[in-house]
Amino acid sequence: MQWIDTSGPTWKVYRYDGAQDILENQIDTTNNKAYPGSSYYNGAIPGVIVHPSGLMEQFGRVTVPVGTGYTTFVAFPHSSYATTNILFKLTYVGGLNTNVFYGVNAYNQGGFTLEVAGNIIVPFSIDWEARGF
């Protein structure tokens, strides 16, 4: 699962391999281009890939706080690509929680609702990816 850290002037593209985050690439936002070899930047919107075929991919990371459940609305960065034909993939990242369930319970062109149920003892993150046309 890829995700982009956009907190600095140079965005960093990571891939979570199931155990750790691996830095795959960097995006030079000052010069408005990705570093050589990168396919993770379409020149406009962070976290969005638009392939030549028209396939859209968007991804991000949501941090889930301590508590007995969590619901948040995750907005699509570019809603014009968000149609009803979208497949979601969610990846649990870290944490020592047990009996925690998560999923997407509703979505529309503006985004989707991520719902987490269970006793969340340690904060953790969920990487999300949406792809469609």
PDB file of C-alpha atoms in Angstrom:
ATOM      1  CA  MET A   1       0.000   0.000   0.000  1.00  0.00           C
ATOM      2  CA  GLN A   2       1.445   3.365  -1.001  1.00  0.00           C
ATOM      3  CA  TRP A   3       0.907   6.571   0.873  1.00  0.00           C
ATOM      4  CA  ILE A   4       2.345  10.069   0.511  1.00  0.00           C
ATOM      5  CA  ASP A   5       3.729  12.256   3.285  1.00  0.00           C
ATOM      6  CA  THR A   6       2.891  15.797   2.154  1.00  0.00           C
ATOM      7  CA  SER A   7       4.014  17.519   5.361  1.00  0.00           C
ATOM      8  CA  GLY A   8       7.232  18.912   3.899  1.00  0.00           C
ATOM      9  CA  PRO A   9       8.244  20.804   0.760  1.00  0.00           C
ATOM     10  CA  THR A  10       9.376  17.518  -0.782  1.00  0.00           C
ATOM     11  CA  TRP A  11       6.639  14.900  -0.630  1.00  0.00           C
ATOM     12  CA  LYS A  12       7.771  11.394   0.221  1.00  0.00           C
ATOM     13  CA  VAL A  13       6.134   8.311  -1.247  1.00  0.00           C
ATOM     14  CA  TYR A  14       6.110   5.285   1.039  1.00  0.00           C
ATOM     15  CA  ARG A  15       4.990   1.703   0.624  1.00  0.00           C
ATOM     16  CA  TYR A  16       3.872  -0.237   3.692  1.00  0.00           C
ATOM     17  CA  ASP A  17       5.021  -3.845   3.253  1.00  0.00           C
ATOM     18  CA  GLY A  18       3.111  -5.314   6.186  1.00  0.00           C
ATOM     19  CA  ALA A  19       5.833  -4.579   8.713  1.00  0.00           C
ATOM     20  CA  GLN A  20       7.330  -1.174   7.994  1.00  0.00           C
ATOM     21  CA  ASP A  21       7.140   1.881   5.786  1.00  0.00           C
ATOM     22  CA  ILE A  22       9.660   1.842   2.941  1.00  0.00           C
ATOM     23  CA  LEU A  23      10.581   5.113   1.235  1.00  0.00           C
ATOM     24  CA  GLU A  24      10.048   4.519  -2.479  1.00  0.00           C
ATOM     25  CA  ASN A  25      10.298   7.937  -4.009  1.00  0.00           C
ATOM     26  CA  GLN A  26      10.247  11.670  -3.475  1.00  0.00           C
ATOM     27  CA  ILE A  27       8.243  14.350  -5.248  1.00  0.00           C
ATOM     28  CA  ASP A  28       9.815  17.716  -5.948  1.00  0.00           C
ATOM     29  CA  THR A  29       6.877  20.087  -5.448  1.00  0.00           C
ATOM     30  CA  THR A  30       9.008  23.196  -5.976  1.00  0.00           C
ATOM     31  CA  ASN A  31       9.715  22.236  -9.575  1.00  0.00           C
ATOM     32  CA  ASN A  32       6.299  20.578  -9.933  1.00  0.00           C
ATOM     33  CA  LYS A  33       7.610  17.185 -10.966  1.00  0.00           C
ATOM     34  CA  ALA A  34       8.323  13.771  -9.559  1.00  0.00           C
ATOM     35  CA  TYR A  35      11.825  12.429  -9.237  1.00  0.00           C
ATOM     36  CA  PRO A  36      12.883  10.102 -12.077  1.00  0.00           C
ATOM     37  CA  GLY A  37      11.124   6.763 -12.049  1.00  0.00           C
ATOM     38  CA  SER A  38       8.110   7.923 -10.085  1.00  0.00           C
ATOM     39  CA  SER A  39       4.594   7.287 -11.298  1.00  0.00           C
ATOM     40  CA  TYR A  40       2.929   8.594  -8.166  1.00  0.00           C
ATOM     41  CA  TYR A  41       2.234  12.193  -9.105  1.00  0.00           C
ATOM     42  CA  ASN A  42      -0.150  13.555 -11.709  1.00  0.00           C
ATOM     43  CA  GLY A  43       1.097  17.136 -11.407  1.00  0.00           C
ATOM     44  CA  ALA A  44      -1.812  18.513  -9.433  1.00  0.00           C
ATOM     45  CA  ILE A  45      -3.376  16.670  -6.517  1.00  0.00           C
ATOM     46  CA  PRO A  46      -1.465  14.927  -3.702  1.00  0.00           C
ATOM     47  CA  GLY A  47      -2.441  11.327  -3.180  1.00  0.00           C
ATOM     48  CA  VAL A  48      -4.024  10.900  -6.598  1.00  0.00           C
ATOM     49  CA  ILE A  49      -2.826   8.829  -9.532  1.00  0.00           C
ATOM     50  CA  VAL A  50      -4.566   9.193 -12.875  1.00  0.00           C
ATOM     51  CA  HIS A  51      -3.350   6.570 -15.333  1.00  0.00           C
ATOM     52  CA  PRO A  52      -3.418   7.092 -19.111  1.00  0.00           C
ATOM     53  CA  SER A  53      -6.157   4.444 -19.340  1.00  0.00           C
ATOM     54  CA  GLY A  54      -8.428   6.626 -17.214  1.00  0.00           C
ATOM     55  CA  LEU A  55      -8.056   4.468 -14.115  1.00  0.00           C
ATOM     56  CA  MET A  56      -8.024   6.608 -10.992  1.00  0.00           C
ATOM     57  CA  GLU A  57      -6.241   5.691  -7.783  1.00  0.00           C
ATOM     58  CA  GLN A  58      -6.323   7.718  -4.592  1.00  0.00           C
ATOM     59  CA  PHE A  59      -4.757   6.809  -1.297  1.00  0.00           C
ATOM     60  CA  GLY A  60      -4.024   8.143   2.133  1.00  0.00           C
ATOM     61  CA  ARG A  61      -3.558   7.308   5.783  1.00  0.00           C
ATOM     62  CA  VAL A  62      -6.035   7.800   8.621  1.00  0.00           C
ATOM     63  CA  THR A  63      -4.882   7.736  12.261  1.00  0.00           C
ATOM     64  CA  VAL A  64      -7.318   6.054  14.640  1.00  0.00           C
ATOM     65  CA  PRO A  65      -7.229   7.324  18.251  1.00  0.00           C
ATOM     66  CA  VAL A  66      -7.709   5.427  21.513  1.00  0.00           C
ATOM     67  CA  GLY A  67     -11.344   4.711  22.337  1.00  0.00           C
ATOM     68  CA  THR A  68     -14.173   2.233  21.936  1.00  0.00           C
ATOM     69  CA  GLY A  69     -14.855   3.000  18.309  1.00  0.00           C
ATOM     70  CA  TYR A  70     -14.135   5.529  15.629  1.00  0.00           C
ATOM     71  CA  THR A  71     -15.946   6.911  12.602  1.00  0.00           C
ATOM     72  CA  THR A  72     -14.519   9.484  10.237  1.00  0.00           C
ATOM     73  CA  PHE A  73     -15.367  10.880   6.840  1.00  0.00           C
ATOM     74  CA  VAL A  74     -12.437  10.722   4.442  1.00  0.00           C
ATOM     75  CA  ALA A  75     -12.731  13.215   1.605  1.00  0.00           C
ATOM     76  CA  PHE A  76     -11.548  12.437  -1.890  1.00  0.00           C
ATOM     77  CA  PRO A  77      -8.925  15.010  -2.914  1.00  0.00           C
ATOM     78  CA  HIS A  78     -10.409  15.181  -6.399  1.00  0.00           C
ATOM     79  CA  SER A  79     -14.099  14.302  -6.347  1.00  0.00           C
ATOM     80  CA  SER A  80     -14.619  14.498 -10.102  1.00  0.00           C
ATOM     81  CA  TYR A  81     -12.834  11.142 -10.395  1.00  0.00           C
ATOM     82  CA  ALA A  82     -14.981   9.589  -7.672  1.00  0.00           C
ATOM     83  CA  THR A  83     -17.752   7.662  -9.382  1.00  0.00           C
ATOM     84  CA  THR A  84     -19.946   4.856  -8.126  1.00  0.00           C
ATOM     85  CA  ASN A  85     -17.564   2.289  -9.600  1.00  0.00           C
ATOM     86  CA  ILE A  86     -14.927   2.304  -6.867  1.00  0.00           C
ATOM     87  CA  LEU A  87     -13.122  -0.550  -5.146  1.00  0.00           C
ATOM     88  CA  PHE A  88     -11.645   0.044  -1.697  1.00  0.00           C
ATOM     89  CA  LYS A  89      -8.637  -1.542  -0.048  1.00  0.00           C
ATOM     90  CA  LEU A  90      -7.876  -0.911   3.619  1.00  0.00           C
ATOM     91  CA  THR A  91      -4.656  -1.931   5.348  1.00  0.00           C
ATOM     92  CA  TYR A  92      -4.252  -2.038   9.134  1.00  0.00           C
ATOM     93  CA  VAL A  93      -0.928  -0.446  10.100  1.00  0.00           C
ATOM     94  CA  GLY A  94       0.612  -1.245  13.497  1.00  0.00           C
ATOM     95  CA  GLY A  95      -0.934  -1.248  16.951  1.00  0.00           C
ATOM     96  CA  LEU A  96      -1.427  -3.934  19.599  1.00  0.00           C
ATOM     97  CA  ASN A  97      -5.210  -3.997  19.477  1.00  0.00           C
ATOM     98  CA  THR A  98      -7.259  -7.186  19.321  1.00  0.00           C
ATOM     99  CA  ASN A  99     -10.850  -7.743  18.203  1.00  0.00           C
ATOM    100  CA  VAL A 100     -10.842  -4.517  16.205  1.00  0.00           C
ATOM    101  CA  PHE A 101     -12.888  -4.437  13.013  1.00  0.00           C
ATOM    102  CA  TYR A 102     -12.857  -1.791  10.322  1.00  0.00           C
ATOM    103  CA  GLY A 103     -14.441  -1.108   6.974  1.00  0.00           C
ATOM    104  CA  VAL A 104     -16.143   1.358   4.677  1.00  0.00           C
ATOM    105  CA  ASN A 105     -19.824   1.744   5.456  1.00  0.00           C
ATOM    106  CA  ALA A 106     -20.849   4.400   2.932  1.00  0.00           C
ATOM    107  CA  TYR A 107     -19.380   6.528   0.195  1.00  0.00           C
ATOM    108  CA  ASN A 108     -20.342   9.089  -2.395  1.00  0.00           C
ATOM    109  CA  GLN A 109     -18.587  11.412  -4.814  1.00  0.00           C
ATOM    110  CA  GLY A 110     -17.217  13.511  -1.968  1.00  0.00           C
ATOM    111  CA  GLY A 111     -15.560  10.696  -0.067  1.00  0.00           C
ATOM    112  CA  PHE A 112     -16.320   7.761   2.207  1.00  0.00           C
ATOM    113  CA  THR A 113     -16.975   6.933   5.847  1.00  0.00           C
ATOM    114  CA  LEU A 114     -14.422   4.737   7.594  1.00  0.00           C
ATOM    115  CA  GLU A 115     -15.823   2.894  10.593  1.00  0.00           C
ATOM    116  CA  VAL A 116     -13.711   1.162  13.239  1.00  0.00           C
ATOM    117  CA  ALA A 117     -15.322  -0.929  15.982  1.00  0.00           C
ATOM    118  CA  GLY A 118     -13.742  -2.416  19.095  1.00  0.00           C
ATOM    119  CA  ASN A 119     -11.696  -1.388  22.093  1.00  0.00           C
ATOM    120  CA  ILE A 120      -8.808   0.639  20.713  1.00  0.00           C
ATOM    121  CA  ILE A 121      -6.049   0.585  23.342  1.00  0.00           C
ATOM    122  CA  VAL A 122      -3.143   1.783  21.204  1.00  0.00           C
ATOM    123  CA  PRO A 123      -3.507   4.378  18.414  1.00  0.00           C
ATOM    124  CA  PHE A 124      -2.929   2.931  14.974  1.00  0.00           C
ATOM    125  CA  SER A 125      -3.344   3.877  11.342  1.00  0.00           C
ATOM    126  CA  ILE A 126      -5.314   2.582   8.411  1.00  0.00           C
ATOM    127  CA  ASP A 127      -4.010   3.052   4.892  1.00  0.00           C
ATOM    128  CA  TRP A 128      -6.776   3.389   2.324  1.00  0.00           C
ATOM    129  CA  GLU A 129      -6.776   3.090  -1.402  1.00  0.00           C
ATOM    130  CA  ALA A 130      -9.675   3.738  -3.747  1.00  0.00           C
ATOM    131  CA  ARG A 131      -9.549   2.885  -7.408  1.00  0.00           C
ATOM    132  CA  GLY A 132     -12.107   3.195 -10.148  1.00  0.00           C
ATOM    133  CA  PHE A 133     -13.113   5.110 -13.248  1.00  0.00           C
TER     134      PHE A 133
END
